[in-house]
Short mmCIF file of C-alpha atoms and ligand atoms in Angstrom, two decimals:
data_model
loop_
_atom_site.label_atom_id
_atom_site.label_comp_id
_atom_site.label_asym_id
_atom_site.label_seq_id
_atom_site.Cartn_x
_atom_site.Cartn_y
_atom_site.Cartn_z
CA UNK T 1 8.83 -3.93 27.13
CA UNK T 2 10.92 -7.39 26.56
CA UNK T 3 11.85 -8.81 23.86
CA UNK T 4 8.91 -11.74 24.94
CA UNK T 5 6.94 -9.19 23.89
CA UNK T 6 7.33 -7.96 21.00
CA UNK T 7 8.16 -11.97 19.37
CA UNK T 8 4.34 -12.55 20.32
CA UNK T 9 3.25 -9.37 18.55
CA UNK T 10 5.22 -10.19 15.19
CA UNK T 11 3.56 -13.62 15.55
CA UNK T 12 0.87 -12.78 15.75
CA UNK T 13 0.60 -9.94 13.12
CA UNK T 14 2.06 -12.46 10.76
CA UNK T 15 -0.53 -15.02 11.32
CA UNK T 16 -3.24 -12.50 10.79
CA UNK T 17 -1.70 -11.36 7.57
CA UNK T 18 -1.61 -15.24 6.16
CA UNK T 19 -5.31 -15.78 7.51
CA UNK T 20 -6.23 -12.63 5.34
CA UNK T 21 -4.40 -13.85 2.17
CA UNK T 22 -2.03 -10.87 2.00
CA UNK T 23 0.69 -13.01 3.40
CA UNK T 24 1.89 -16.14 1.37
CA UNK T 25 5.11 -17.23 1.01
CA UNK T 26 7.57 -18.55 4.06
CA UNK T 27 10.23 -15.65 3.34
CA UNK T 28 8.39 -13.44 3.44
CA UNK T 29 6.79 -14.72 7.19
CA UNK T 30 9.80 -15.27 8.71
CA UNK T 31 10.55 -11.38 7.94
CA UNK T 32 7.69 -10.33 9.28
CA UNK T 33 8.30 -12.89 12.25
CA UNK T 34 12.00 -11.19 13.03
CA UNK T 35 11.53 -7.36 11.73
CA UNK T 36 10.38 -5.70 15.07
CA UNK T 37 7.73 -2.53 13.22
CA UNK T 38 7.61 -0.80 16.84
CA UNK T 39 11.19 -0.06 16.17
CA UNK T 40 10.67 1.83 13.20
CA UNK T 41 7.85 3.90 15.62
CA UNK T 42 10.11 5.07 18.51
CA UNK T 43 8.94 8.74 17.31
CA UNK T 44 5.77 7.49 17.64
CA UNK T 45 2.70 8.57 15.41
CA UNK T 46 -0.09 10.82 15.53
CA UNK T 47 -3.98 9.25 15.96
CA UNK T 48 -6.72 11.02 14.07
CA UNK T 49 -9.22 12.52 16.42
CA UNK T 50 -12.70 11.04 16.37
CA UNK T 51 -15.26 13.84 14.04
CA UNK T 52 -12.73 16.57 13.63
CA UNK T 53 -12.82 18.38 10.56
CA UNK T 54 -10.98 19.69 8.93
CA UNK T 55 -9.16 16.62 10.14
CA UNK T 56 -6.96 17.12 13.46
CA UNK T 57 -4.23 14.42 14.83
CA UNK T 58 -3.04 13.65 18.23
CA UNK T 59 0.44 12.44 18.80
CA UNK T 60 0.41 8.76 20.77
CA UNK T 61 3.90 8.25 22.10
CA UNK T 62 6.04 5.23 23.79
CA UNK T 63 5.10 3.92 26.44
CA UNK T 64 1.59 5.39 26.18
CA UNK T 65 -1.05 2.02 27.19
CA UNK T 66 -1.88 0.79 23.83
CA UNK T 67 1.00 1.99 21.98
CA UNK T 68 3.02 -1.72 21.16
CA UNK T 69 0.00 -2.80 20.49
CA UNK T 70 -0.91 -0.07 17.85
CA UNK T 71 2.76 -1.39 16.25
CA UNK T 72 1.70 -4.34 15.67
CA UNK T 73 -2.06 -3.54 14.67
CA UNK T 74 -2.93 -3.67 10.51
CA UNK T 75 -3.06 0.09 10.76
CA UNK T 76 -1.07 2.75 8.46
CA UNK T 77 0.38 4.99 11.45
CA UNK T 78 0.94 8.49 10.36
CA UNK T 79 4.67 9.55 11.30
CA UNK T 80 5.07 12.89 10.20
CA UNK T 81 3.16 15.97 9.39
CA UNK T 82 3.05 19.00 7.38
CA UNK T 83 6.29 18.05 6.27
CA UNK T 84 8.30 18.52 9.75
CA UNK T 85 6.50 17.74 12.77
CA UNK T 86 6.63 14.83 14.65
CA UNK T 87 4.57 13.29 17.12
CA UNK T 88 7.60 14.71 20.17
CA UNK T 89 7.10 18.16 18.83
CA UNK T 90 3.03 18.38 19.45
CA UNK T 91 1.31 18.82 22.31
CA UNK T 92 -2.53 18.61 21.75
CA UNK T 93 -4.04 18.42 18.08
CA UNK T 94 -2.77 19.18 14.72
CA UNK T 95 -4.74 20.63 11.90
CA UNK T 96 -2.34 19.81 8.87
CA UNK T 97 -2.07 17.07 6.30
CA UNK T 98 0.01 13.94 6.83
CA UNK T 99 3.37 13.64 4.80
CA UNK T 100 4.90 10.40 5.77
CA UNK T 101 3.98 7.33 7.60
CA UNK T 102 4.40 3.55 7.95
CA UNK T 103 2.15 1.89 5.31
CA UNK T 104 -0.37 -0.69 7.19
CA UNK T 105 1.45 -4.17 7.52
CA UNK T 106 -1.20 -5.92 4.97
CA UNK T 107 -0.39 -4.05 2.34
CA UNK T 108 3.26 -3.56 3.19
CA UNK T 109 3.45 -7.76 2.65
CA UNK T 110 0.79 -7.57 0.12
CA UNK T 111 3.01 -5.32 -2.57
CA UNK T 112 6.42 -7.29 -1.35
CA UNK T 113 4.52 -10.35 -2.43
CA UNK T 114 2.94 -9.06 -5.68
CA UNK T 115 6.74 -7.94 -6.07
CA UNK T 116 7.50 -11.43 -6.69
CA UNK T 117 11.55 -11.25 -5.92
CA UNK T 118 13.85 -14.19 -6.17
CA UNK T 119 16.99 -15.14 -4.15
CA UNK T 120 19.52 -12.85 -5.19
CA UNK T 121 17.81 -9.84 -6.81
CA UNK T 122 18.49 -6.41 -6.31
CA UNK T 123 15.75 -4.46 -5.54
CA UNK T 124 15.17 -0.28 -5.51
CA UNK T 125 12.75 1.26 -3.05
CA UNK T 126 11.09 4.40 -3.52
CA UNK T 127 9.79 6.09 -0.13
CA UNK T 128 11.59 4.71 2.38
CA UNK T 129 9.25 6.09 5.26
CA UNK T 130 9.98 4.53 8.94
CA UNK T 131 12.19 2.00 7.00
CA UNK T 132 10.17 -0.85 8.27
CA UNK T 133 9.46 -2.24 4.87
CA UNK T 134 13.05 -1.76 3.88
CA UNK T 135 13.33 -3.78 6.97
CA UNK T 136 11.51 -6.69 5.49
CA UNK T 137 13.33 -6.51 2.60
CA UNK T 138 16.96 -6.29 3.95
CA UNK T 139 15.63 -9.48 5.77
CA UNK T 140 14.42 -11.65 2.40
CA UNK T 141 17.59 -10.22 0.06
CA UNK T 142 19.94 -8.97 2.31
CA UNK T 143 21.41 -5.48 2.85
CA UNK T 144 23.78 -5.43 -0.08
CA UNK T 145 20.89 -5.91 -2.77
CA UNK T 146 18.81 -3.43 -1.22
CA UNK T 147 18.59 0.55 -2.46
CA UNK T 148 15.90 2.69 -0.84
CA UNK T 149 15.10 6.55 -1.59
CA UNK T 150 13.87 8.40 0.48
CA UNK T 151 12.78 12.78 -0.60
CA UNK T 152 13.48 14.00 2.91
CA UNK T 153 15.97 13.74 4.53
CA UNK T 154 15.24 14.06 8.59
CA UNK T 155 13.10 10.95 7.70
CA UNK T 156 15.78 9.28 6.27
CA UNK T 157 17.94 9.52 8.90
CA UNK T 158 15.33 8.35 11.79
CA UNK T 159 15.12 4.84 9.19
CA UNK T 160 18.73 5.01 9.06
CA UNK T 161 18.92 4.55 12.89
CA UNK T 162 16.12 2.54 13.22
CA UNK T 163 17.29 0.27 10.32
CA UNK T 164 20.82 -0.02 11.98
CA UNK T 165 19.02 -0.89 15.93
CA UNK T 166 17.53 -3.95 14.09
CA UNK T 167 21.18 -4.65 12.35
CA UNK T 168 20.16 -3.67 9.04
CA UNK T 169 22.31 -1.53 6.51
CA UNK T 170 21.01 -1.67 3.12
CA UNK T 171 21.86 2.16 0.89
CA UNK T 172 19.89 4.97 2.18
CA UNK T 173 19.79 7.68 -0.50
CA UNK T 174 18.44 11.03 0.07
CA UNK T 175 16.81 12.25 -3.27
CA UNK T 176 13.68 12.10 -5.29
CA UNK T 177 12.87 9.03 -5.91
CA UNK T 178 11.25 10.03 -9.36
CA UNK T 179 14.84 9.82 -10.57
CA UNK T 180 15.47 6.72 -9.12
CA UNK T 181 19.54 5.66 -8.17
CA UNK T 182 21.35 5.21 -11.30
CA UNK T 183 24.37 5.12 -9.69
CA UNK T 184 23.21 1.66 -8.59
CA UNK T 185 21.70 0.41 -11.58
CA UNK T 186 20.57 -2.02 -12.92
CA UNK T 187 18.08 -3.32 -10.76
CA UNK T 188 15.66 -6.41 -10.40
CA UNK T 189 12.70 -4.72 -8.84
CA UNK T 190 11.57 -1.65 -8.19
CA UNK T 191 9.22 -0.95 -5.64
CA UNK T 192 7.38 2.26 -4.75
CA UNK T 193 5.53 2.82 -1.36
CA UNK T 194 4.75 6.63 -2.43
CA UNK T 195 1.90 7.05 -5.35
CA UNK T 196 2.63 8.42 -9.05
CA UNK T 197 1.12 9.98 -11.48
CA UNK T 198 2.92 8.16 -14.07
CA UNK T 199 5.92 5.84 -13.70
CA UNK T 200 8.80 7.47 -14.74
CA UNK T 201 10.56 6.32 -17.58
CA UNK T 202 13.70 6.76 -15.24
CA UNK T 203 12.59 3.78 -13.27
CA UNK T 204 12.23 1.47 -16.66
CA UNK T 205 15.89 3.05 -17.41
CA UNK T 206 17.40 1.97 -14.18
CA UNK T 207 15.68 -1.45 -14.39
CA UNK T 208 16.90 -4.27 -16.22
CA UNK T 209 15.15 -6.50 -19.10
CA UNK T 210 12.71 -8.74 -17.39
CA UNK T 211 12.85 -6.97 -14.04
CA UNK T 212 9.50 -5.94 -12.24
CA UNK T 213 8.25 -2.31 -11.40
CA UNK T 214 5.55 -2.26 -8.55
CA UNK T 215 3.97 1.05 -8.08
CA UNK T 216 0.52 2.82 -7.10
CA UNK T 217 -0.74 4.96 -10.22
CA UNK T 218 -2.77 8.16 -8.12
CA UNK T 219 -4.36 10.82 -9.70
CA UNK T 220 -5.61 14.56 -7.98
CA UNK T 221 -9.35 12.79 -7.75
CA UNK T 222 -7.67 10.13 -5.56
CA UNK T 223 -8.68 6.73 -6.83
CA UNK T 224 -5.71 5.15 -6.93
CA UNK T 225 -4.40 0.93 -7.94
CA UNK T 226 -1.12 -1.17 -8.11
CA UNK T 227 -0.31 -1.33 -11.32
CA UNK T 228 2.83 -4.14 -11.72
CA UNK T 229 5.14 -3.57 -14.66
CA UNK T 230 7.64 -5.83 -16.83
CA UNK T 231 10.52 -4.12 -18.21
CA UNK T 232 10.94 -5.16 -21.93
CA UNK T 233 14.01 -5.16 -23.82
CA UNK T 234 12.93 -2.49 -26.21
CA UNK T 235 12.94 -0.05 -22.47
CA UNK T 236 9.19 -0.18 -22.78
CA UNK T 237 7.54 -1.15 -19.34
CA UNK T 238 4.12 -2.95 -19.81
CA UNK T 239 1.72 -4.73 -17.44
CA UNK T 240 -1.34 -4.21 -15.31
CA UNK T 241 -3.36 -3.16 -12.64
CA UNK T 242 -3.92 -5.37 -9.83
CA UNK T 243 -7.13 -4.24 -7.77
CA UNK T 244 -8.25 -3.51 -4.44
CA UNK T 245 -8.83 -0.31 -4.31
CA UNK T 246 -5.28 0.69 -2.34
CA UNK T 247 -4.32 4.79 -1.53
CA UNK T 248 -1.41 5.79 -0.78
CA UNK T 249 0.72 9.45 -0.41
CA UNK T 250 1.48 10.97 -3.82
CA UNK T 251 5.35 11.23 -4.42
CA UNK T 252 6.16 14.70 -3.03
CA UNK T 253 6.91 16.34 -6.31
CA UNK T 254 3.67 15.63 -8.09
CA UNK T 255 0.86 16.70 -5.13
CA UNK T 256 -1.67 18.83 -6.88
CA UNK T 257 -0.78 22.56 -7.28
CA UNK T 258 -2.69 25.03 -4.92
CA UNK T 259 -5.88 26.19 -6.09
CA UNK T 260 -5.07 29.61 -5.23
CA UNK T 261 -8.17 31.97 -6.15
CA UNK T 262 -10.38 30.35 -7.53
CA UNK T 263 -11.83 30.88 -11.85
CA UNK T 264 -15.28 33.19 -11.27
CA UNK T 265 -17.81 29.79 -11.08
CA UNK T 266 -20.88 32.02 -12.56
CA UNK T 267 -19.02 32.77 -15.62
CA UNK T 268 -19.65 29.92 -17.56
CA UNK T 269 -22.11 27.94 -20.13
CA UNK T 270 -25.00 25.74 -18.49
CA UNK T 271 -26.14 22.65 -20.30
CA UNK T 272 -27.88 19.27 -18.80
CA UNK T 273 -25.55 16.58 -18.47
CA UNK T 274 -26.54 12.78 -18.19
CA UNK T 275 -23.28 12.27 -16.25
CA UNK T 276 -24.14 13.28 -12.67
CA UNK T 277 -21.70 14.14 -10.15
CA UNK T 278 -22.51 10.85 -7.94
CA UNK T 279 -20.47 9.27 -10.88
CA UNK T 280 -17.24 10.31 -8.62
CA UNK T 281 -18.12 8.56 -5.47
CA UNK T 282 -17.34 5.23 -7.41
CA UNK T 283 -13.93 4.14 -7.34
CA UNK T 284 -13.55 3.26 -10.75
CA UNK T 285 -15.37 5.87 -12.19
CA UNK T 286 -13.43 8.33 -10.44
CA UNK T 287 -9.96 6.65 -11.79
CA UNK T 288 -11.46 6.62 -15.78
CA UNK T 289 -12.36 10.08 -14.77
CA UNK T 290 -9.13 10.89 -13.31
CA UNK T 291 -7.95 9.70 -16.43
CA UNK T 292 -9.66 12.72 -18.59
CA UNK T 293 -9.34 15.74 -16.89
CA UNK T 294 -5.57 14.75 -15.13
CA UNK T 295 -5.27 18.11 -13.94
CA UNK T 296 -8.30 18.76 -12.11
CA UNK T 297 -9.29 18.80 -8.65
CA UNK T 298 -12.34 18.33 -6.82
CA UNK T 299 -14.30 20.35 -4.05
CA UNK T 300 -17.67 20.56 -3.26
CA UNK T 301 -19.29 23.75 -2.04
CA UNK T 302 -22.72 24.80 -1.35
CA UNK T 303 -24.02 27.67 -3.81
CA UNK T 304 -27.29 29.32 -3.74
CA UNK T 305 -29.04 26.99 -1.62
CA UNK T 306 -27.49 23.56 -2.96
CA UNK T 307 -24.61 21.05 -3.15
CA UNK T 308 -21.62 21.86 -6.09
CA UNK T 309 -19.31 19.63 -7.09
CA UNK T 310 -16.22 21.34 -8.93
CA UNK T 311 -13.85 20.65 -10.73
CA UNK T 312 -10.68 22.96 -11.19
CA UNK T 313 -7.93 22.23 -13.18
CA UNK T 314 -5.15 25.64 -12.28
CA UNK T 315 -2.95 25.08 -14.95
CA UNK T 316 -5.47 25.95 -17.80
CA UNK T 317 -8.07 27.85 -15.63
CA UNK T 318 -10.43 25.42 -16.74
CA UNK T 319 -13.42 24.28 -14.38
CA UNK T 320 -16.89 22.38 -14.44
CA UNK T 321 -19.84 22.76 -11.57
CA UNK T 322 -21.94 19.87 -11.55
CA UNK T 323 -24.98 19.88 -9.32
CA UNK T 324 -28.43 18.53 -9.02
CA UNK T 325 -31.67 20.65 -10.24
CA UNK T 326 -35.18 19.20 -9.64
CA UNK T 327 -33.77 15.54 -10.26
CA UNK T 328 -32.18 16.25 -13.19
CA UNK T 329 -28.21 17.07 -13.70
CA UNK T 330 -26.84 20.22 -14.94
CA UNK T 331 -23.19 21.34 -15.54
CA UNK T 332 -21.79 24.47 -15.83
CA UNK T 333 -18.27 25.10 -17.47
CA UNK T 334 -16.10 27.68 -18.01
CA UNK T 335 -12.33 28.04 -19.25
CA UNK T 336 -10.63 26.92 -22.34
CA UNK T 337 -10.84 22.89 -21.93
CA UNK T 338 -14.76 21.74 -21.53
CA UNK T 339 -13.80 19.54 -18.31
CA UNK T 340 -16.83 17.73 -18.13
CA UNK T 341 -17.23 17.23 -21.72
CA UNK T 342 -14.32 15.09 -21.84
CA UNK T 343 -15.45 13.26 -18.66
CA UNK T 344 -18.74 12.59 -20.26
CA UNK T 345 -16.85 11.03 -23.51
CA UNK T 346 -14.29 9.11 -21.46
CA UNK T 347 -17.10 7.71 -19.26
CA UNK T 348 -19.63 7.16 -21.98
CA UNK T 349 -16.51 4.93 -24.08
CA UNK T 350 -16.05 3.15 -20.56
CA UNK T 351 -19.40 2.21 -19.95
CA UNK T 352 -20.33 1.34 -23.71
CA UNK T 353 -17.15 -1.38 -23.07
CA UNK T 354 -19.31 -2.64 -20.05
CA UNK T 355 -17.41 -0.74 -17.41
CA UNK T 356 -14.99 -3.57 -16.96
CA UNK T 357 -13.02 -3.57 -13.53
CA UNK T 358 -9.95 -2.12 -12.90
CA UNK T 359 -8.21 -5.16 -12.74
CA UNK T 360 -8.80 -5.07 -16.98
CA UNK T 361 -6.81 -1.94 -17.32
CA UNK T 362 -3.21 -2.10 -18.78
CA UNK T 363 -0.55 -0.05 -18.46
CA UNK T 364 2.53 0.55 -21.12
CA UNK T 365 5.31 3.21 -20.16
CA UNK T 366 7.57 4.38 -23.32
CA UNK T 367 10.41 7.05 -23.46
CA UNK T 368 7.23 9.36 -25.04
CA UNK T 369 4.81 8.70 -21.56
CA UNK T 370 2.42 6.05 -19.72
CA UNK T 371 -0.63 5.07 -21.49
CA UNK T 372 -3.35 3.21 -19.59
CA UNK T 373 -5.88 1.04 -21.73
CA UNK T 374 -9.22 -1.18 -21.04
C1 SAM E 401 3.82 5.82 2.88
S1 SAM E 401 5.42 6.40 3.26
C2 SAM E 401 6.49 5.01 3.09
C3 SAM E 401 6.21 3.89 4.02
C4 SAM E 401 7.38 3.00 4.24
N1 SAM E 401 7.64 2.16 3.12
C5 SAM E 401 7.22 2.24 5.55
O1 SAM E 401 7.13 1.02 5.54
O2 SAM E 401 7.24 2.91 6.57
C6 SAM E 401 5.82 7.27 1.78
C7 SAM E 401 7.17 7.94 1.84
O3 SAM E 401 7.50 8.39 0.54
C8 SAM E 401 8.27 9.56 0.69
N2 SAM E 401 8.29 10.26 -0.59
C9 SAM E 401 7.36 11.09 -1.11
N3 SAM E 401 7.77 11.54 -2.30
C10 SAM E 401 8.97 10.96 -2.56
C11 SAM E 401 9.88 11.05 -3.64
N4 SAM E 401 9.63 11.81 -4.71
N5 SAM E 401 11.02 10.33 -3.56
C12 SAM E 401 11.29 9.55 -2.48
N6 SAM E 401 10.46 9.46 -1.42
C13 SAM E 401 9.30 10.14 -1.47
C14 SAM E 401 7.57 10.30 1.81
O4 SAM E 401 8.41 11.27 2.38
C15 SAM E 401 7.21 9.17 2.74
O5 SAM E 401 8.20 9.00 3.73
#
């Protein structure tokens, strides 16, 4: 590989990310012009195979045909699974879930954009990952105004050394990022490439009147949005969601608990419910619902002869079955907290406002908790 190379890729990948809209302003292009991402994927990454399921992943390495290429594709490349392995450590498949990767390039530039830094701020990082967007932003700001957190620390250190083979050396802090680095407060921006449940009121703490919060708000349903934030000078953050429908890995503290065994799913009251379970294969229905029932999860299983969707929330041992009878919709729900009752209300309030989009929805964070509104 020469350096020829890899100056055509980051071209390139730049001028595809401008044509697409995600990439607008000239700092931000001459970063991704200079900050090489196949450094940050000398470990490679790990492909998902074709129809497997559950899903399996293969590792693709350097100097496999294809592999620069992949770099510089608009493709998140998964980095790191089950919480240790690497793509050197496989041979054949995997069968686990994905805990770290580099975030495709369009929405890397997309949030640094939406970010909207000036000259001269300092900005905080949550998830540092391969380090490639720290990259970018060690490039716009320079290393001194950049913090990044990363929860574990093996990936940490492969950023740190890929960071420092591109001559970058912003602070590399090993920690949860929920926290934040007060130690380096206050900061300008704060920028998180891991999702939340709810922004922590850490974050507003550490960031300072005026200053910007970018983060993805995720639930256990997994319809997620960027949702940017102004820091007020009362320490309440308040501001919106932005759209477009983005995922991205919940911070590593807050992934759903495991369902363990599950409540006894014939022990419960049946009613008809005009909500049917489709309701969750839209996007923004599934983030209103996510919105009621926080805690629960979702899995589908067939049950005498047809298709149940189920929600479990573990913490109360409350759960609702929702399935199709003869074209009409029927719930069953057991547990101390009627799960789809409150999905039905929550809904029902939504669609009596005219469903409006996502991009309607605010978001205020206070010492007491994060409150989203339509
Ligand atoms: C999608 S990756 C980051 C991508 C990265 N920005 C890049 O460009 O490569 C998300 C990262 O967040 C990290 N993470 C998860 N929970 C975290 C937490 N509580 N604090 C800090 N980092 C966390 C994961 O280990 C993972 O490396």
């Amino acid at each position: 590989m020469t350096l020829v190379d890899s100056a055509a890729h980051r071209h390139a990948l730049a001028g595809r990310l401008a044509d697409g809209g995600f990439l607008r302003t000239s700092p931000w292009r001459a970063a991704v012009e200079t900050v090489p991402r196949h450094e940050f994927l000398r470990g490679g990454f790990f492909d998902q195979v074709k129809g497997s399921a559950p899903t399996a992943w293969r590792p693709v390495l350097p100097g496999t045909a294809g592999w620069l290429e992949r770099c510089y594709a608009d493709e998140s490349l998964v980095t790191q699974i089950a919480g240790t392995v690497v793509p050197g450590d496989i041979r054949g498949e995997i069968m686990r879930t994905p805990t770290s990767s580099s975030t495709m390039p369009s929405l890397v530039v997309r949030m640094l954009e939406e970010l909207q830094v000036d000259d001269g701020n300092r900005v905080l990082e949550i998830g540092t990952g391969t380090g490639y967007s720290t990259g970018l932003l060690c490039h716009r700001l320079g290393d001194e105004l950049v913090t990044s957190v990363e929860v574990d620390a093996e990936v940490s250190s492969r950023a740190s050394a890929a960071l420092g083979s591109c001559g970058f050396f912003p602070e590399l802090v090993v920690g949860d990022g929920l926290a934040g680095h007060k130690e380096g407060a206050p900061y300008d921006r704060l920028v998180a490439t891991c999702g939340v449940l709810e922004v922590p009121h850490a974050w507003i703490e550490q960031t300072a009147p005026g200053g910007v919060i970018l983060a993805t708000l995720c639930g256990w349903l997994y319809a997620s949005e960027l949702a940017r934030l102004t820091v007020g000078d009362d320490g309440v953050a308040h501001g919106q969601l932005l759209g477009g429908q983005i995922s991205f890995m919940l911070a590593r503290p807050q992934l759903p608990p495991p369902l363990g065994m599950l409540p006894d799913l014939d022990d419960g009251k049946e009613r008809e419910t005009v909500t049917g379970a489709d309701v969750l294969n839209n996007w923004s229905a599934r983030f209103v619902t996510q919105l009621a029932v926080p805690g629960a999860q979702r899995l589908t299983m067939q049950r005498d002869g047809r298709t149940e969707n189920v929600l479990v929330d573990v913490d109360s041992g409350s759960w609702a079955a929702v399935y199709e009878d003869g074209g009409r919709w029927l719930v069953r729900q057991g547990g101390p907290e009627g799960l789809w009752d409150r999905v039905e209300e929550q809904l029902g309030r939504w669609y009596a406002a005219g469903a409006p989009e996502l991009e309607e929805f605010t978001v205020t964070v206070t010492p007491e908790g994060q409150t989203v509104r339509w």
